mmCIF file of C-alpha atoms in Angstrom:
data_model
loop_
_atom_site.group_PDB
_atom_site.id
_atom_site.type_symbol
_atom_site.label_atom_id
_atom_site.label_comp_id
_atom_site.label_asym_id
_atom_site.label_seq_id
_atom_site.Cartn_x
_atom_site.Cartn_y
_atom_site.Cartn_z
ATOM 1 C CA MET A 1 -25.845 29.327 8.468
ATOM 2 C CA SER A 2 -24.529 28.010 5.434
ATOM 3 C CA LEU A 3 -25.682 28.778 1.766
ATOM 4 C CA TYR A 4 -25.820 26.046 -1.198
ATOM 5 C CA HIS A 5 -26.461 26.968 -4.731
ATOM 6 C CA THR A 6 -25.155 25.184 -7.935
ATOM 7 C CA ALA A 7 -24.356 27.393 -10.868
ATOM 8 C CA SER A 8 -24.035 24.384 -13.249
ATOM 9 C CA GLY A 9 -26.739 23.933 -15.780
ATOM 10 C CA LYS A 10 -29.687 26.265 -16.409
ATOM 11 C CA LEU A 11 -30.752 26.868 -12.637
ATOM 12 C CA THR A 12 -32.201 30.254 -11.616
ATOM 13 C CA PHE A 13 -32.831 30.123 -8.190
ATOM 14 C CA ALA A 14 -30.762 29.979 -5.322
ATOM 15 C CA LYS A 15 -31.095 27.650 -1.671
ATOM 16 C CA LEU A 16 -30.529 28.802 1.582
ATOM 17 C CA TRP A 17 -29.304 25.736 4.264
ATOM 18 C CA ASP A 18 -28.962 25.716 7.563
ATOM 19 C CA LEU A 19 -26.742 22.895 7.694
ATOM 20 C CA GLU A 20 -26.322 22.434 11.498
ATOM 21 C CA LYS A 21 -30.466 21.825 11.327
ATOM 22 C CA ARG A 22 -29.936 20.289 8.032
ATOM 23 C CA LYS A 23 -33.036 22.389 7.269
ATOM 24 C CA LEU A 24 -33.892 24.339 4.117
ATOM 25 C CA MET A 25 -34.527 27.646 4.974
ATOM 26 C CA ALA A 26 -35.674 29.690 1.844
ATOM 27 C CA THR A 27 -35.844 28.886 -2.035
ATOM 28 C CA TYR A 28 -34.797 32.407 -4.171
ATOM 29 C CA GLN A 29 -36.497 32.898 -7.374
ATOM 30 C CA GLY A 30 -36.835 35.373 -10.027
ATOM 31 C CA HIS A 31 -33.876 35.400 -12.557
ATOM 32 C CA GLU A 32 -34.627 34.494 -15.818
ATOM 33 C CA LYS A 33 -31.262 33.073 -16.776
ATOM 34 C CA PHE A 34 -28.555 31.229 -14.618
ATOM 35 C CA ILE A 35 -27.230 32.297 -11.248
ATOM 36 C CA SER A 36 -23.505 33.018 -11.762
ATOM 37 C CA ALA A 37 -22.849 33.948 -8.190
ATOM 38 C CA ILE A 38 -24.182 34.322 -4.897
ATOM 39 C CA ASP A 39 -22.994 35.724 -1.423
ATOM 40 C CA ILE A 40 -24.381 36.796 2.026
ATOM 41 C CA SER A 41 -23.595 39.799 3.684
ATOM 42 C CA PRO A 42 -21.501 39.856 6.714
ATOM 43 C CA ASP A 43 -24.462 40.127 9.244
ATOM 44 C CA ASP A 44 -26.401 37.458 7.678
ATOM 45 C CA THR A 45 -29.505 39.517 6.534
ATOM 46 C CA THR A 46 -29.071 39.930 2.940
ATOM 47 C CA LEU A 47 -28.720 37.751 0.190
ATOM 48 C CA LEU A 48 -27.331 38.675 -3.488
ATOM 49 C CA SER A 49 -27.649 36.854 -6.432
ATOM 50 C CA ALA A 50 -25.900 37.801 -9.797
ATOM 51 C CA SER A 51 -27.282 36.317 -13.206
ATOM 52 C CA ASP A 52 -26.936 36.019 -17.009
ATOM 53 C CA ASP A 53 -30.173 38.184 -16.984
ATOM 54 C CA HIS A 54 -28.053 41.258 -16.089
ATOM 55 C CA THR A 55 -29.080 41.850 -13.023
ATOM 56 C CA ILE A 56 -27.984 41.554 -9.154
ATOM 57 C CA ARG A 57 -31.132 40.708 -6.991
ATOM 58 C CA VAL A 58 -30.904 41.830 -3.447
ATOM 59 C CA TRP A 59 -33.183 39.591 -0.968
ATOM 60 C CA GLY A 60 -33.660 39.558 2.671
ATOM 61 C CA ILE A 61 -32.715 36.747 4.582
ATOM 62 C CA ASN A 62 -35.531 35.843 7.119
ATOM 63 C CA ASP A 63 -37.269 32.626 8.193
ATOM 64 C CA GLU A 64 -40.554 33.674 7.158
ATOM 65 C CA ASN A 65 -40.298 34.825 3.065
ATOM 66 C CA THR A 66 -37.817 35.738 0.624
ATOM 67 C CA GLU A 67 -38.335 39.327 0.343
ATOM 68 C CA LEU A 68 -37.029 41.004 -2.955
ATOM 69 C CA ILE A 69 -35.619 44.056 -1.427
ATOM 70 C CA ALA A 70 -34.169 45.453 -5.034
ATOM 71 C CA VAL A 71 -33.164 44.685 -8.249
ATOM 72 C CA HIS A 72 -29.771 46.321 -9.662
ATOM 73 C CA ASN A 73 -29.468 46.185 -13.615
ATOM 74 C CA THR A 74 -26.178 46.050 -15.034
ATOM 75 C CA ALA A 75 -24.887 46.547 -18.502
ATOM 76 C CA GLU A 76 -22.739 43.513 -18.577
ATOM 77 C CA ARG A 77 -23.254 40.200 -17.563
ATOM 78 C CA PRO A 78 -21.735 39.708 -13.666
ATOM 79 C CA ILE A 79 -20.055 36.518 -13.309
ATOM 80 C CA PHE A 80 -18.709 36.960 -9.361
ATOM 81 C CA LEU A 81 -19.632 39.214 -6.394
ATOM 82 C CA THR A 82 -18.572 39.604 -2.777
ATOM 83 C CA PHE A 83 -19.072 41.414 0.122
ATOM 84 C CA HIS A 84 -17.124 43.748 2.025
ATOM 85 C CA ASP A 85 -17.117 42.877 5.583
ATOM 86 C CA ALA A 86 -16.726 46.246 7.054
ATOM 87 C CA PHE A 87 -18.087 48.974 4.426
ATOM 88 C CA PRO A 88 -21.257 48.798 2.784
ATOM 89 C CA THR A 89 -19.835 47.636 -0.365
ATOM 90 C CA VAL A 90 -19.926 44.962 -2.856
ATOM 91 C CA ALA A 91 -17.117 44.036 -5.486
ATOM 92 C CA VAL A 92 -18.751 42.356 -9.210
ATOM 93 C CA SER A 93 -16.763 41.223 -12.033
ATOM 94 C CA TYR A 94 -18.395 41.032 -15.276
ATOM 95 C CA TRP A 95 -17.977 39.135 -18.515
ATOM 96 C CA ASP A 96 -16.406 42.506 -20.464
ATOM 97 C CA GLY A 97 -13.287 42.203 -17.782
ATOM 98 C CA GLY A 98 -14.550 44.987 -15.710
ATOM 99 C CA ILE A 99 -14.952 45.177 -12.315
ATOM 100 C CA GLN A 100 -16.737 47.405 -10.154
ATOM 101 C CA LEU A 101 -17.133 48.444 -6.486
ATOM 102 C CA LEU A 102 -20.672 49.458 -5.704
ATOM 103 C CA ASP A 103 -22.289 50.908 -2.599
ATOM 104 C CA SER A 104 -24.561 48.354 -1.564
ATOM 105 C CA ARG A 105 -26.896 51.141 0.136
ATOM 106 C CA GLY A 106 -27.928 52.395 -3.308
ATOM 107 C CA TRP A 107 -26.214 50.362 -5.729
ATOM 108 C CA ASP A 108 -24.192 53.330 -7.073
ATOM 109 C CA VAL A 109 -20.822 52.977 -8.660
ATOM 110 C CA ILE A 110 -18.057 53.554 -6.262
ATOM 111 C CA THR A 111 -15.263 52.888 -8.837
ATOM 112 C CA ASP A 112 -14.291 50.963 -12.276
ATOM 113 C CA LEU A 113 -11.454 48.644 -11.864
ATOM 114 C CA PRO A 114 -9.774 47.624 -15.279
ATOM 115 C CA ALA A 115 -8.923 43.754 -15.729
ATOM 116 C CA GLU A 116 -6.992 42.709 -18.968
ATOM 117 C CA ALA A 117 -9.516 39.290 -18.790
ATOM 118 C CA PRO A 118 -12.600 38.264 -16.669
ATOM 119 C CA ALA A 119 -11.947 37.710 -13.075
ATOM 120 C CA TRP A 120 -13.492 34.422 -11.960
ATOM 121 C CA THR A 121 -13.284 35.120 -8.513
ATOM 122 C CA LEU A 122 -13.121 38.310 -6.152
ATOM 123 C CA ARG A 123 -12.382 38.220 -2.463
ATOM 124 C CA PHE A 124 -11.332 40.695 -0.202
ATOM 125 C CA THR A 125 -8.593 39.628 2.197
ATOM 126 C CA PRO A 126 -9.165 38.934 6.155
ATOM 127 C CA GLY A 127 -9.530 42.527 7.518
ATOM 128 C CA SER A 128 -10.826 43.493 3.940
ATOM 129 C CA GLN A 129 -7.540 45.616 3.398
ATOM 130 C CA ARG A 130 -7.151 44.165 -0.284
ATOM 131 C CA LEU A 131 -9.282 43.232 -2.852
ATOM 132 C CA TYR A 132 -8.176 40.314 -5.159
ATOM 133 C CA GLY A 133 -9.138 39.143 -8.506
ATOM 134 C CA ALA A 134 -8.083 35.923 -10.418
ATOM 135 C CA SER A 135 -8.727 36.256 -14.122
ATOM 136 C CA SER A 136 -8.959 33.587 -16.762
ATOM 137 C CA ASN A 137 -5.992 34.339 -18.442
ATOM 138 C CA GLY A 138 -3.992 33.339 -15.073
ATOM 139 C CA SER A 139 -3.204 36.916 -13.566
ATOM 140 C CA ILE A 140 -4.042 37.646 -10.002
ATOM 141 C CA TYR A 141 -4.857 41.573 -9.478
ATOM 142 C CA PHE A 142 -5.209 43.277 -6.403
ATOM 143 C CA TRP A 143 -6.058 46.788 -5.062
ATOM 144 C CA GLU A 144 -5.852 48.645 -2.048
ATOM 145 C CA VAL A 145 -9.123 48.969 -0.514
ATOM 146 C CA GLU A 146 -8.806 52.293 1.054
ATOM 147 C CA GLU A 147 -7.853 53.931 -1.839
ATOM 148 C CA LEU A 148 -10.369 52.438 -3.727
ATOM 149 C CA LEU A 149 -12.821 53.675 -1.407
ATOM 150 C CA GLN A 150 -11.652 57.310 -1.679
ATOM 151 C CA LEU A 151 -11.912 57.305 -5.429
ATOM 152 C CA SER A 152 -15.026 59.276 -7.276
ATOM 153 C CA ASN A 153 -16.629 57.432 -10.389
ATOM 154 C CA THR A 154 -17.827 60.901 -11.284
ATOM 155 C CA ALA A 155 -14.503 61.647 -12.147
ATOM 156 C CA LYS A 156 -14.318 58.344 -13.841
ATOM 157 C CA THR A 157 -11.304 57.340 -12.132
ATOM 158 C CA ARG A 158 -9.702 54.090 -12.802
ATOM 159 C CA LYS A 159 -7.486 52.676 -10.526
ATOM 160 C CA PRO A 160 -4.764 50.410 -12.259
ATOM 161 C CA ALA A 161 -4.247 47.263 -10.166
ATOM 162 C CA GLU A 162 -0.948 45.671 -9.414
ATOM 163 C CA LYS A 163 -0.755 42.445 -11.344
ATOM 164 C CA ILE A 164 0.789 38.854 -10.741
ATOM 165 C CA ASP A 165 1.332 37.287 -13.874
ATOM 166 C CA GLY A 166 1.309 33.409 -13.700
ATOM 167 C CA VAL A 167 -0.720 30.072 -14.546
ATOM 168 C CA LEU A 168 -3.172 29.728 -11.820
#
């Protein structure tokens, strides 16, 4: 299964394609502003779409319909998001430069991660031991995932990133 989406222009929908069969599987609609990022869960059952409308929508992946499971409202506009491949965790970057780890079961904040500039992309490494973010100021940030998952957001803990400066 392969995902197709174009974030240029003012598209407020995402399309899911099965490229092997060359078949459109589903169209996900509902955002009021353009979609900035999408990702599919490691088990291929859930699609996330982040939008300039300050929401992250959680969709069921199913051959029969495009069920909207939940809408997570955000204070800031999300830029990018990515699923962790082993834990029920999603990393989200925002236009204000913040990054959050969210529990994908109930969308509670696990921890806030500081960054000096918006992260245009986030990725968990193979094996998901680290989270990397590449920012608009040319820096690359990384965090150890196990340390992040042990942090308590109720204590407002902000784990500083290790930083690699340079031009991307």
